[in-house]
Structures are given as structure tokens and as C-alpha cells.
Amino acid sequence: MALPAVAGPAVTLVIADDDDVTRSGLGMLLTAQPGITVVGEAADGVEAVDRVRSLRPDVVLMDVRMPRLNGIDATRQLLAEAADPPRIVVITTFENDGYVTAALSAGASGFVLKRLPVRQIAEAVRVVAAGEAVLFPAALGRMVAARPRGSAEALPQAALTGREEEVLRLMSTGLSNPEIAESLTVSLETIKTHVGNVLTKLGAQNRTHAVVIAYESGLVVPGFAG
């Protein structure tokens, strides 16, 4: 997936991963990337919550499988207790990790794979810090499809207008608001309004959660390309 370049002030980052080598390696590599300052590390979810409370980073790079408190519950706790919570990017080894979709439903802004080049992980951090989502539609579709039956969230399709459903489908392909506006030949402000309405009507934490709901409900199927 090609991520849009995002310019701006340095993004402060906390890395949470229970593997010491992964955590320290990512810390060194991401510190060397322009526009990112790694301000702290955590070996589990409890430490992650403590680091965020004290350091107030812009973004947390959150592993999901950690001792004491997993990344899903840490994400949920951080987003619930902070007035201005950090953006959370889930980092995972496996594309079919069901923990990732649970973390996205809990409010994470996106996910990246550990095998990606560090420059792509860095750009994902910058993108979510700027308020966008990081989606890999094919991988997300496979994750949702692999979830057990009965895990799907209900999509109140009758509550969405036809245009809002169209916008949600385009969101699921990973398009940004400007790209959706260009695709539908409408203004960016109009798209922002539609996206806001979609999030409100679905009760979604953010646009990433809305896309998970769209997949789980069957409104969008894996492989949909717009």
C-alpha cells in the first residue's frame, strides 16, 4: 500500500512490544527517520499505559500479544481515560491475526506489519498523527473473513444514505478524504461531512473502525476495489 507523504512537526512516539530485540530495534530505526522522536518504550500493556500517561506521545506503536495487559485492552483503556488520547497503530507479525481487528474495533487508527520496511512504518506513524487512517484493505479483509461466525457487528444500513454507503465503501479501499472527494467529484468539506455522519451512525471510534464494521456486516467484501 502506498502511503501519502505527510509533512509537519516531529511526531512523538512510544513503542510497546514485549520482544526486547524488536522493541529496541524499532526504536533505533525509527529515531533515525525524519520527523519522528521516540520518547519511550514499554514491554507490556501496563507499561504502555503508564508511559502514555507520563509522556503524552502523539502516537503509540502497539503490539497486541503482550503479557499482563494485551494491546487490545491497553488501547481501549488509553482511549477511554484520556481527554486527548494518542493515535494508536497496531503492529503485528501475521496478516491473519484476529487480535488486530479487535484492536481496530477498540479504536486503533490502523495497523502495520512488522516485516514492512522501516520507512513505511515511519510514514504510517506520521499519517495517523496527521489524523488519517492506515489501512491495508486486502489484509484487513482476510482478517475479518477469518473471524468466527457471530463476531460481526450489525450495520444499520437503513440509517445510511446511499451516498454515505458509497463513501464507506471507498473508505474501505484505503482512500483518504481528498481522494474520495476527487473520485466522487465533490468538495472535500462534503466528504468530511459524509465521513462524520458515517462514524456517528455506526457508533464507530474512527474511520478504521467504520471499515471493520463494513467488512463484518457484508457491506464490503474482501477484494472490493471501489
PDB file of C-alpha atoms in Angstrom, residues 69-208:
ATOM      1  CA  LEU A  69      -2.269  -6.344  29.613  1.00  0.00           C
ATOM      2  CA  ASN A  70      -2.624  -7.053  25.898  1.00  0.00           C
ATOM      3  CA  GLY A  71      -2.614  -4.373  23.234  1.00  0.00           C
ATOM      4  CA  ILE A  72      -6.375  -4.528  22.748  1.00  0.00           C
ATOM      5  CA  ASP A  73      -7.180  -3.749  26.373  1.00  0.00           C
ATOM      6  CA  ALA A  74      -4.367  -1.192  26.580  1.00  0.00           C
ATOM      7  CA  THR A  75      -5.801   0.564  23.513  1.00  0.00           C
ATOM      8  CA  ARG A  76      -9.278   0.534  24.999  1.00  0.00           C
ATOM      9  CA  GLN A  77      -8.018   1.903  28.318  1.00  0.00           C
ATOM     10  CA  LEU A  78      -5.938   4.681  26.777  1.00  0.00           C
ATOM     11  CA  LEU A  79      -8.727   5.912  24.517  1.00  0.00           C
ATOM     12  CA  ALA A  80     -11.277   5.831  27.338  1.00  0.00           C
ATOM     13  CA  GLU A  81      -9.310   7.664  30.006  1.00  0.00           C
ATOM     14  CA  ALA A  82      -7.522  10.440  28.123  1.00  0.00           C
ATOM     15  CA  ALA A  83      -9.180  13.697  27.072  1.00  0.00           C
ATOM     16  CA  ASP A  84      -6.701  13.973  24.183  1.00  0.00           C
ATOM     17  CA  PRO A  85      -5.601  10.362  23.619  1.00  0.00           C
ATOM     18  CA  PRO A  86      -2.738   9.358  21.344  1.00  0.00           C
ATOM     19  CA  ARG A  87      -3.283   7.778  17.981  1.00  0.00           C
ATOM     20  CA  ILE A  88      -2.583   4.064  18.149  1.00  0.00           C
ATOM     21  CA  VAL A  89      -1.042   1.995  15.366  1.00  0.00           C
ATOM     22  CA  VAL A  90      -1.122  -1.758  15.884  1.00  0.00           C
ATOM     23  CA  ILE A  91       1.991  -3.596  14.783  1.00  0.00           C
ATOM     24  CA  THR A  92       1.694  -7.295  14.022  1.00  0.00           C
ATOM     25  CA  THR A  93       3.653 -10.187  12.550  1.00  0.00           C
ATOM     26  CA  PHE A  94       0.746 -12.033  10.942  1.00  0.00           C
ATOM     27  CA  GLU A  95      -1.770 -10.690   8.429  1.00  0.00           C
ATOM     28  CA  ASN A  96      -4.441 -13.045   9.763  1.00  0.00           C
ATOM     29  CA  ASP A  97      -4.078 -12.019  13.407  1.00  0.00           C
ATOM     30  CA  GLY A  98      -7.602 -11.772  14.819  1.00  0.00           C
ATOM     31  CA  TYR A  99      -6.252  -9.641  17.641  1.00  0.00           C
ATOM     32  CA  VAL A 100      -5.683  -6.841  15.139  1.00  0.00           C
ATOM     33  CA  THR A 101      -9.334  -6.489  14.125  1.00  0.00           C
ATOM     34  CA  ALA A 102     -10.270  -6.488  17.807  1.00  0.00           C
ATOM     35  CA  ALA A 103      -7.784  -3.677  18.428  1.00  0.00           C
ATOM     36  CA  LEU A 104      -9.149  -1.720  15.455  1.00  0.00           C
ATOM     37  CA  SER A 105     -12.653  -2.141  16.849  1.00  0.00           C
ATOM     38  CA  ALA A 106     -11.334  -0.852  20.183  1.00  0.00           C
ATOM     39  CA  GLY A 107     -10.211   2.362  18.495  1.00  0.00           C
ATOM     40  CA  ALA A 108      -6.762   1.853  16.963  1.00  0.00           C
ATOM     41  CA  SER A 109      -6.237   4.071  13.921  1.00  0.00           C
ATOM     42  CA  GLY A 110      -4.602   1.424  11.769  1.00  0.00           C
ATOM     43  CA  PHE A 111      -2.073  -1.350  11.632  1.00  0.00           C
ATOM     44  CA  VAL A 112       1.260  -2.182  10.060  1.00  0.00           C
ATOM     45  CA  LEU A 113       3.142  -5.429   9.548  1.00  0.00           C
ATOM     46  CA  LYS A 114       6.493  -5.891  11.291  1.00  0.00           C
ATOM     47  CA  ARG A 115       8.100  -7.065   8.059  1.00  0.00           C
ATOM     48  CA  LEU A 116       7.458  -3.735   6.298  1.00  0.00           C
ATOM     49  CA  PRO A 117      10.458  -1.512   5.557  1.00  0.00           C
ATOM     50  CA  VAL A 118      11.033   0.912   8.412  1.00  0.00           C
ATOM     51  CA  ARG A 119      10.345   3.905   6.160  1.00  0.00           C
ATOM     52  CA  GLN A 120       6.793   2.595   5.597  1.00  0.00           C
ATOM     53  CA  ILE A 121       6.248   2.067   9.312  1.00  0.00           C
ATOM     54  CA  ALA A 122       7.536   5.591   9.915  1.00  0.00           C
ATOM     55  CA  GLU A 123       5.193   7.020   7.291  1.00  0.00           C
ATOM     56  CA  ALA A 124       2.268   5.152   8.874  1.00  0.00           C
ATOM     57  CA  VAL A 125       3.113   6.819  12.190  1.00  0.00           C
ATOM     58  CA  ARG A 126       3.158  10.242  10.519  1.00  0.00           C
ATOM     59  CA  VAL A 127      -0.104   9.567   8.671  1.00  0.00           C
ATOM     60  CA  VAL A 128      -2.102   8.668  11.777  1.00  0.00           C
ATOM     61  CA  ALA A 129      -0.547  11.570  13.697  1.00  0.00           C
ATOM     62  CA  ALA A 130      -1.996  13.830  10.993  1.00  0.00           C
ATOM     63  CA  GLY A 131      -5.478  12.388  11.563  1.00  0.00           C
ATOM     64  CA  GLU A 132      -5.694   9.901   8.717  1.00  0.00           C
ATOM     65  CA  ALA A 133      -6.089   6.123   8.933  1.00  0.00           C
ATOM     66  CA  VAL A 134      -3.658   3.421   7.846  1.00  0.00           C
ATOM     67  CA  LEU A 135      -5.488   0.598   6.103  1.00  0.00           C
ATOM     68  CA  PHE A 136      -4.245  -2.369   4.130  1.00  0.00           C
ATOM     69  CA  PRO A 137      -7.603  -3.404   2.616  1.00  0.00           C
ATOM     70  CA  ALA A 138      -6.605  -6.864   1.371  1.00  0.00           C
ATOM     71  CA  ALA A 139      -5.050  -7.863   4.688  1.00  0.00           C
ATOM     72  CA  LEU A 140      -7.916  -6.370   6.698  1.00  0.00           C
ATOM     73  CA  GLY A 141     -10.446  -8.228   4.546  1.00  0.00           C
ATOM     74  CA  ARG A 142      -8.669 -11.517   5.205  1.00  0.00           C
ATOM     75  CA  MET A 143      -8.561 -10.814   8.947  1.00  0.00           C
ATOM     76  CA  VAL A 144     -12.268 -10.107   9.146  1.00  0.00           C
ATOM     77  CA  ALA A 145     -13.152 -13.101   6.963  1.00  0.00           C
ATOM     78  CA  ALA A 146     -11.193 -15.361   9.330  1.00  0.00           C
ATOM     79  CA  ARG A 147     -13.111 -14.266  12.419  1.00  0.00           C
ATOM     80  CA  PRO A 148     -15.577 -16.747  13.934  1.00  0.00           C
ATOM     81  CA  ARG A 149     -19.216 -16.515  12.970  1.00  0.00           C
ATOM     82  CA  GLY A 150     -21.171 -14.397  15.384  1.00  0.00           C
ATOM     83  CA  SER A 151     -18.440 -11.784  15.714  1.00  0.00           C
ATOM     84  CA  ALA A 152     -19.951  -9.452  13.121  1.00  0.00           C
ATOM     85  CA  GLU A 153     -21.257  -6.114  14.209  1.00  0.00           C
ATOM     86  CA  ALA A 154     -24.660  -5.059  12.901  1.00  0.00           C
ATOM     87  CA  LEU A 155     -24.585  -2.364  10.233  1.00  0.00           C
ATOM     88  CA  PRO A 156     -27.713  -0.218  10.370  1.00  0.00           C
ATOM     89  CA  GLN A 157     -27.826   0.065   6.601  1.00  0.00           C
ATOM     90  CA  ALA A 158     -31.211   1.772   6.638  1.00  0.00           C
ATOM     91  CA  ALA A 159     -29.646   4.622   8.625  1.00  0.00           C
ATOM     92  CA  LEU A 160     -27.009   5.326   5.980  1.00  0.00           C
ATOM     93  CA  THR A 161     -27.886   7.257   2.865  1.00  0.00           C
ATOM     94  CA  GLY A 162     -26.828   5.885  -0.496  1.00  0.00           C
ATOM     95  CA  ARG A 163     -24.020   8.419  -0.713  1.00  0.00           C
ATOM     96  CA  GLU A 164     -22.823   7.573   2.799  1.00  0.00           C
ATOM     97  CA  GLU A 165     -22.645   3.880   1.880  1.00  0.00           C
ATOM     98  CA  GLU A 166     -20.677   4.830  -1.222  1.00  0.00           C
ATOM     99  CA  VAL A 167     -18.251   6.876   0.871  1.00  0.00           C
ATOM    100  CA  LEU A 168     -17.876   3.996   3.346  1.00  0.00           C
ATOM    101  CA  ARG A 169     -17.065   1.579   0.522  1.00  0.00           C
ATOM    102  CA  LEU A 170     -14.393   3.957  -0.787  1.00  0.00           C
ATOM    103  CA  MET A 171     -13.001   4.374   2.736  1.00  0.00           C
ATOM    104  CA  SER A 172     -12.620   0.603   2.851  1.00  0.00           C
ATOM    105  CA  THR A 173     -10.239   0.707  -0.125  1.00  0.00           C
ATOM    106  CA  GLY A 174      -7.858   2.901   1.881  1.00  0.00           C
ATOM    107  CA  LEU A 175      -8.643   6.170   0.101  1.00  0.00           C
ATOM    108  CA  SER A 176      -8.118   9.411   2.021  1.00  0.00           C
ATOM    109  CA  ASN A 177     -10.778  12.124   2.181  1.00  0.00           C
ATOM    110  CA  PRO A 178      -9.200  14.163  -0.669  1.00  0.00           C
ATOM    111  CA  GLU A 179      -9.021  11.027  -2.828  1.00  0.00           C
ATOM    112  CA  ILE A 180     -12.677  10.199  -2.131  1.00  0.00           C
ATOM    113  CA  ALA A 181     -13.656  13.772  -2.965  1.00  0.00           C
ATOM    114  CA  GLU A 182     -11.813  13.525  -6.275  1.00  0.00           C
ATOM    115  CA  SER A 183     -13.364  10.138  -7.055  1.00  0.00           C
ATOM    116  CA  LEU A 184     -16.909  11.406  -6.443  1.00  0.00           C
ATOM    117  CA  THR A 185     -16.274  14.873  -7.896  1.00  0.00           C
ATOM    118  CA  VAL A 186     -17.450  16.692  -4.779  1.00  0.00           C
ATOM    119  CA  SER A 187     -15.800  19.074  -2.338  1.00  0.00           C
ATOM    120  CA  LEU A 188     -13.522  17.914   0.464  1.00  0.00           C
ATOM    121  CA  GLU A 189     -15.856  19.533   3.009  1.00  0.00           C
ATOM    122  CA  THR A 190     -18.751  17.471   1.667  1.00  0.00           C
ATOM    123  CA  ILE A 191     -16.743  14.280   2.123  1.00  0.00           C
ATOM    124  CA  LYS A 192     -15.745  15.283   5.648  1.00  0.00           C
ATOM    125  CA  THR A 193     -19.427  15.735   6.439  1.00  0.00           C
ATOM    126  CA  HIS A 194     -20.308  12.318   4.983  1.00  0.00           C
ATOM    127  CA  VAL A 195     -17.479  10.621   6.900  1.00  0.00           C
ATOM    128  CA  GLY A 196     -18.590  12.284  10.127  1.00  0.00           C
ATOM    129  CA  ASN A 197     -22.154  11.113   9.547  1.00  0.00           C
ATOM    130  CA  VAL A 198     -20.974   7.552   8.847  1.00  0.00           C
ATOM    131  CA  LEU A 199     -18.948   7.431  12.075  1.00  0.00           C
ATOM    132  CA  THR A 200     -21.842   8.808  14.114  1.00  0.00           C
ATOM    133  CA  LYS A 201     -24.466   6.482  12.647  1.00  0.00           C
ATOM    134  CA  LEU A 202     -22.277   3.391  13.033  1.00  0.00           C
ATOM    135  CA  GLY A 203     -21.088   4.343  16.502  1.00  0.00           C
ATOM    136  CA  ALA A 204     -17.544   3.898  15.195  1.00  0.00           C
ATOM    137  CA  GLN A 205     -14.476   5.072  17.126  1.00  0.00           C
ATOM    138  CA  ASN A 206     -12.855   6.310  13.915  1.00  0.00           C
ATOM    139  CA  ARG A 207     -12.795   5.633  10.166  1.00  0.00           C
ATOM    140  CA  THR A 208     -10.773   2.444  10.628  1.00  0.00           C
TER     141      THR A 208
END
